[in-house]
Tab-separated table of C-alpha atoms in Angstrom:
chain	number	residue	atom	x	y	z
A	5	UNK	CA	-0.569	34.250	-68.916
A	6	UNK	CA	1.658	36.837	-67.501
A	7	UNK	CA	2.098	39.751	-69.770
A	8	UNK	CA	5.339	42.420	-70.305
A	9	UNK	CA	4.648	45.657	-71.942
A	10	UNK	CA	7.454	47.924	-73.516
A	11	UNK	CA	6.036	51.637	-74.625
A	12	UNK	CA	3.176	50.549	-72.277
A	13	UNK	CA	3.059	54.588	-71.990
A	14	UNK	CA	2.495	55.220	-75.791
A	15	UNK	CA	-1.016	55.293	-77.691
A	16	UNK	CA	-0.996	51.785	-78.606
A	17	UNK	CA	0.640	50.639	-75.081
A	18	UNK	CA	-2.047	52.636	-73.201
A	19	UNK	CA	-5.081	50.691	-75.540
A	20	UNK	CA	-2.570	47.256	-75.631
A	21	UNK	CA	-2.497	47.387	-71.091
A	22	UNK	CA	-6.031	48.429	-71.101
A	23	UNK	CA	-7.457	45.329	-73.081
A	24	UNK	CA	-5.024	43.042	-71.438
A	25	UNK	CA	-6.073	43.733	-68.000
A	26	UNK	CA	-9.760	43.394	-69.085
A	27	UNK	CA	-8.534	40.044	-70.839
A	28	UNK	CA	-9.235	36.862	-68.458
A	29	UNK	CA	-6.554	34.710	-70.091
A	30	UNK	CA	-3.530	37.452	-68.672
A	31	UNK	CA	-3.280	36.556	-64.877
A	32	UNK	CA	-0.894	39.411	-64.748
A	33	UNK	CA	0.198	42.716	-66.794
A	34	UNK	CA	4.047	44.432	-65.772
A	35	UNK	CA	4.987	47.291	-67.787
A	36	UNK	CA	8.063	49.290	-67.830
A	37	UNK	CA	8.396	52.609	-67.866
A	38	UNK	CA	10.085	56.496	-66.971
A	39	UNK	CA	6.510	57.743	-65.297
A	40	UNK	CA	3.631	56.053	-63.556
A	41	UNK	CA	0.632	55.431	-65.230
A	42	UNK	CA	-2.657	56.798	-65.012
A	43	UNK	CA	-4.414	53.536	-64.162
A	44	UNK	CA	-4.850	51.386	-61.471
A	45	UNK	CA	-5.675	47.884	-61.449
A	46	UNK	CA	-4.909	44.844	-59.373
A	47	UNK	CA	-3.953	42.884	-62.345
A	48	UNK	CA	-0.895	45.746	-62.876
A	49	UNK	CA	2.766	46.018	-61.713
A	50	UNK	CA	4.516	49.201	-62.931
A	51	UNK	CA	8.218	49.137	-62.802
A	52	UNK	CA	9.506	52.939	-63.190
A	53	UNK	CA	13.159	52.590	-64.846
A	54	UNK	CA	16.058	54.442	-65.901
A	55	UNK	CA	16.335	52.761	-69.362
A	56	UNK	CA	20.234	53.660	-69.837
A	57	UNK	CA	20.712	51.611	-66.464
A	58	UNK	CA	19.933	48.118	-67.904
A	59	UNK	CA	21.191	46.614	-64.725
A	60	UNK	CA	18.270	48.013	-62.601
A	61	UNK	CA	15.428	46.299	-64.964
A	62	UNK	CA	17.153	43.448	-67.189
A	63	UNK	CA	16.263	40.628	-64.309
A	64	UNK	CA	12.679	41.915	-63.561
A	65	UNK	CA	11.819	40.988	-67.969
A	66	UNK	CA	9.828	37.810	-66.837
A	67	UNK	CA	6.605	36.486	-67.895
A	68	UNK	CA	5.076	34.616	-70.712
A	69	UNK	CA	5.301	37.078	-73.341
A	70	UNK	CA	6.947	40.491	-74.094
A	71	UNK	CA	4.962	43.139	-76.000
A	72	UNK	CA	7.301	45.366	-77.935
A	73	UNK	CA	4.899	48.850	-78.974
A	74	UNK	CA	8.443	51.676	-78.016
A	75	UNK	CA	8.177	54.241	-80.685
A	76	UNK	CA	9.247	58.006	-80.783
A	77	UNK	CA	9.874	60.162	-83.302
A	78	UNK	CA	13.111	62.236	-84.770
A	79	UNK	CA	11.421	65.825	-83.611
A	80	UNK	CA	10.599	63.989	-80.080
A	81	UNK	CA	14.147	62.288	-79.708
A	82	UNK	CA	16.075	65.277	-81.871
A	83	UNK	CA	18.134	63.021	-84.130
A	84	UNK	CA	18.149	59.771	-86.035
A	85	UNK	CA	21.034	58.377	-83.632
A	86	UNK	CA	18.710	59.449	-80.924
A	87	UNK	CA	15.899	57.520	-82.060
A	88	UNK	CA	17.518	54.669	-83.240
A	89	UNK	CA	18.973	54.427	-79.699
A	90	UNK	CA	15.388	54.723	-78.677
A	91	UNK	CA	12.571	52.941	-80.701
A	92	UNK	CA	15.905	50.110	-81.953
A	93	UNK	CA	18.328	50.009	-79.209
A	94	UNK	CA	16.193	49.833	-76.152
A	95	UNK	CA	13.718	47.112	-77.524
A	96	UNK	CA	16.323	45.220	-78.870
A	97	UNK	CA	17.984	45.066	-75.087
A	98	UNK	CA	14.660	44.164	-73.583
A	99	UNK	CA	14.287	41.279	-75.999
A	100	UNK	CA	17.121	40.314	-75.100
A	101	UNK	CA	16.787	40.006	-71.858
A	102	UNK	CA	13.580	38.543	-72.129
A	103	UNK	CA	15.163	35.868	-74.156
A	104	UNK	CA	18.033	35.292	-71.639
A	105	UNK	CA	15.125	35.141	-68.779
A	106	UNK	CA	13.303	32.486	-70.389
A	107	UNK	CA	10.413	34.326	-71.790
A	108	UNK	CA	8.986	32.320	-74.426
A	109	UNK	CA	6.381	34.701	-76.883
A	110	UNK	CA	7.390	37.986	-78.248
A	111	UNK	CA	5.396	40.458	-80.255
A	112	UNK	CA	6.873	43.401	-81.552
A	113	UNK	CA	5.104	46.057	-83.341
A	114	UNK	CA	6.985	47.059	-86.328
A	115	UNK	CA	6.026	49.139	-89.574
A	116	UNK	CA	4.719	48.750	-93.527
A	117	UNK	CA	8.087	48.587	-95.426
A	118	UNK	CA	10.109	47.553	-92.843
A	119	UNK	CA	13.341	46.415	-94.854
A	120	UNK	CA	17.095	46.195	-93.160
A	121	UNK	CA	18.207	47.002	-96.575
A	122	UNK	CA	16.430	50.653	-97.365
A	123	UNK	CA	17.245	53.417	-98.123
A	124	UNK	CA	15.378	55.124	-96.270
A	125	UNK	CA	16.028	55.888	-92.228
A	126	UNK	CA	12.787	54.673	-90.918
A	127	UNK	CA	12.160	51.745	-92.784
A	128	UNK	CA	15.848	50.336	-92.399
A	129	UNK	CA	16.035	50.942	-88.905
A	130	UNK	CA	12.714	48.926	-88.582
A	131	UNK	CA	13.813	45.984	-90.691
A	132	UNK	CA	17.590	45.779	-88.627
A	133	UNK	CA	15.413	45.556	-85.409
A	134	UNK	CA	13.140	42.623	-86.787
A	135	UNK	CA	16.764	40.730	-88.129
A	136	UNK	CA	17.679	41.313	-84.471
A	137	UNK	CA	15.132	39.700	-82.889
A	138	UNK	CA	14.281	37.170	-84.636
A	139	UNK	CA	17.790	36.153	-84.515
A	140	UNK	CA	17.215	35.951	-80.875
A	141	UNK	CA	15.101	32.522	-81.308
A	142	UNK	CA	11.932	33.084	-78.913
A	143	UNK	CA	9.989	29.995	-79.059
A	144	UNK	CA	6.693	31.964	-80.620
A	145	UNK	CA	7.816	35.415	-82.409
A	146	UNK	CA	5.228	37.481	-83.616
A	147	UNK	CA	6.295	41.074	-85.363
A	148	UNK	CA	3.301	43.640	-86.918
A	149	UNK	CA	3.700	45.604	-89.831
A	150	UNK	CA	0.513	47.862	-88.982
A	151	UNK	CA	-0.594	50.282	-91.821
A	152	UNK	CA	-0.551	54.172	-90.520
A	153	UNK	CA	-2.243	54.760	-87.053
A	154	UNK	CA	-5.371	56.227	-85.749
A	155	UNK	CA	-3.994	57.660	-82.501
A	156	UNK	CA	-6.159	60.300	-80.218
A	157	UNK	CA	-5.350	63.455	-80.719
A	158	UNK	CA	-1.788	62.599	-82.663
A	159	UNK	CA	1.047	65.086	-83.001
A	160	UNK	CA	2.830	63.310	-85.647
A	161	UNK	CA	2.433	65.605	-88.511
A	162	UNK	CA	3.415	62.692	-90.871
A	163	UNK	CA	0.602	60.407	-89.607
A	164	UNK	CA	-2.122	63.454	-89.815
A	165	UNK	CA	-1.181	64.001	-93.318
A	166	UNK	CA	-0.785	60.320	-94.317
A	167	UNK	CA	-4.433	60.066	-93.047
A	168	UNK	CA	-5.478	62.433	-94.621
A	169	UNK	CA	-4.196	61.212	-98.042
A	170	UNK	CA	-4.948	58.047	-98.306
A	171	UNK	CA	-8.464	58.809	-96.904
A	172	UNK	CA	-8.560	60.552	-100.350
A	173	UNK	CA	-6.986	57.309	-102.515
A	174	UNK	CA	-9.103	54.534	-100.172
A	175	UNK	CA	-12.170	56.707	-101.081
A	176	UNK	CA	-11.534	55.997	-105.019
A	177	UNK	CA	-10.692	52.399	-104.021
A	178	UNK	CA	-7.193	52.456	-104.228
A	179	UNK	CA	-4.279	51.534	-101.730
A	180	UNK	CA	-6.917	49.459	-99.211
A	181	UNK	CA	-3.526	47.389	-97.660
A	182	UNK	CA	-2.594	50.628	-96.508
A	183	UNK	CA	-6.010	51.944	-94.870
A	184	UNK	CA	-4.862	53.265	-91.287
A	185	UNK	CA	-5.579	51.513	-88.561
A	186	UNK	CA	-7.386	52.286	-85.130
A	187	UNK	CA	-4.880	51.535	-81.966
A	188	UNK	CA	-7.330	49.856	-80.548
A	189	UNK	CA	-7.636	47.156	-83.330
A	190	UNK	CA	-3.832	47.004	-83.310
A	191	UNK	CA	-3.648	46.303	-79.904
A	192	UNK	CA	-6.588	43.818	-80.112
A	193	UNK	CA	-4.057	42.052	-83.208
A	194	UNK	CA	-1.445	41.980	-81.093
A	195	UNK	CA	-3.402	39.898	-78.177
A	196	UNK	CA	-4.102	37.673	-80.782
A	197	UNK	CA	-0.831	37.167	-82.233
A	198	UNK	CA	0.749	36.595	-78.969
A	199	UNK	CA	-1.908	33.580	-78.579
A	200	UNK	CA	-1.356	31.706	-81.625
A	201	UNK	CA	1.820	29.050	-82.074
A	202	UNK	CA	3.379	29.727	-84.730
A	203	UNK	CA	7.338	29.842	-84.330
A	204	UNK	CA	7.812	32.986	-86.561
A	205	UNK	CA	5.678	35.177	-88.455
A	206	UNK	CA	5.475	38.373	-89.802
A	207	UNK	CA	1.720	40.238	-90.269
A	208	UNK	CA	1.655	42.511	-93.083
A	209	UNK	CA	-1.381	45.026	-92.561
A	210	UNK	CA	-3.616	43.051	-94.855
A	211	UNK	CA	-3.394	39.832	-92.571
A	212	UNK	CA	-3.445	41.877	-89.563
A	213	UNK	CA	-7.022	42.835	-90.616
A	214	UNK	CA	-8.289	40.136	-92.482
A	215	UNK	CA	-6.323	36.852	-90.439
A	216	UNK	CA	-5.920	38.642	-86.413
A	217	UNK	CA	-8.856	40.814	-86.641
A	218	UNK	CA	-11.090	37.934	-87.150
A	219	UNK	CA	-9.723	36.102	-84.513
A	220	UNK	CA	-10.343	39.035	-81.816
A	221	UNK	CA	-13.599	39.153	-82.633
């Protein structure tokens, strides 16, 4: 298979190219992105793109499946319009362009609570973006609602604390569906999901343990 990465610079891209290009079933891994990588393979093509110029990358979204992992933050991009122009905007246009170029799987990494019709900024923006692409009609869609993240060495002040609370609730054996997750077991997930036929399914973080997990191993 020929894999596409989006956020292929990200801690879950970095894990997500790494496995794939150790993986014996992906031929090929093409990533897009504003900086080289630091990795080298043969199996790896690295387009560096100027994301607000959709007409320099929109016919080079071609493959056999399109892994969706963009995700900033509103202290990275500076304001909720500028994320949602980031982590909903941009993947939106590069599923759509996949779509247009005939690329038949897409996986897109989403979040716990994703729901278009929240109140809250995060979660809606998530659940508008999964509307949108399933909309879209891929022949296999896959979309992850992964529990909080694991990341090395994270910056996200929001994740660090998370962690640090529920390591406190999961410890009295409460809140296990939302135990955070490694990167590398989400990327691992994600591999599988993008393998399996169904037309359209959404992994809450439960299955992606107990249902994707298994099937990695």
């Amino acid at each position: 298979m020929q894999a596409l990465i989006l956020g292929a610079t990200g801690a879950t891209g970095q894990t997500l190219t790494q496995q794939l290009l150790a993986d014996a079933r992906f031929q090929s891994v093409t990533v897009f992105a504003r900086r080289e990588l630091a990795l080298a393979h043969d199996k790896l093509t690295t387009h560096i793109v100027d994301f607000r110029q959709p007409e320099t990358w929109q016919d080079k979204v071609r493959g056999d499946v399109l892994f969706s992992c963009l995700g900033t933050t509103i202290k990275a991009a500076g304001s909720q319009e500028a994320m949602w122009a980031i982590d909903h905007d941009l993947q939106l246009a590069f599923a759509q362009a996949a779509q247009r170029n005939g690329v038949p799987r897409y996986v897109l990494v989403s979040a716990q609570m994703a729901d278009a019709n929240a109140r809250a900024f995060y979660s809606r923006m998530k659940g508008v973006l999964e509307q949108a692409v399933t909309a879209l009609g891929f022949a296999h869609t896959a979309i992850l609602r992964p529990p909080v993240l694991l990341r090395p060495d994270s910056d996200r002040a929001g994740e660090i604390w998370a962690t640090k609370a529920l390591a406190v609730f999961n410890a009295l054996g409460l809140l296990r569906a939302y135990q955070p997750l490694r990167v590398e077991y989400l990327a691992a997930a994600m591999i599988a999901a993008s393998l399996r036929d169904e037309r359209l399914r959404i992994w809450e973080a439960r299955e992606i343990r107990d249902v994707l997990l298994a099937q990695a191993a």
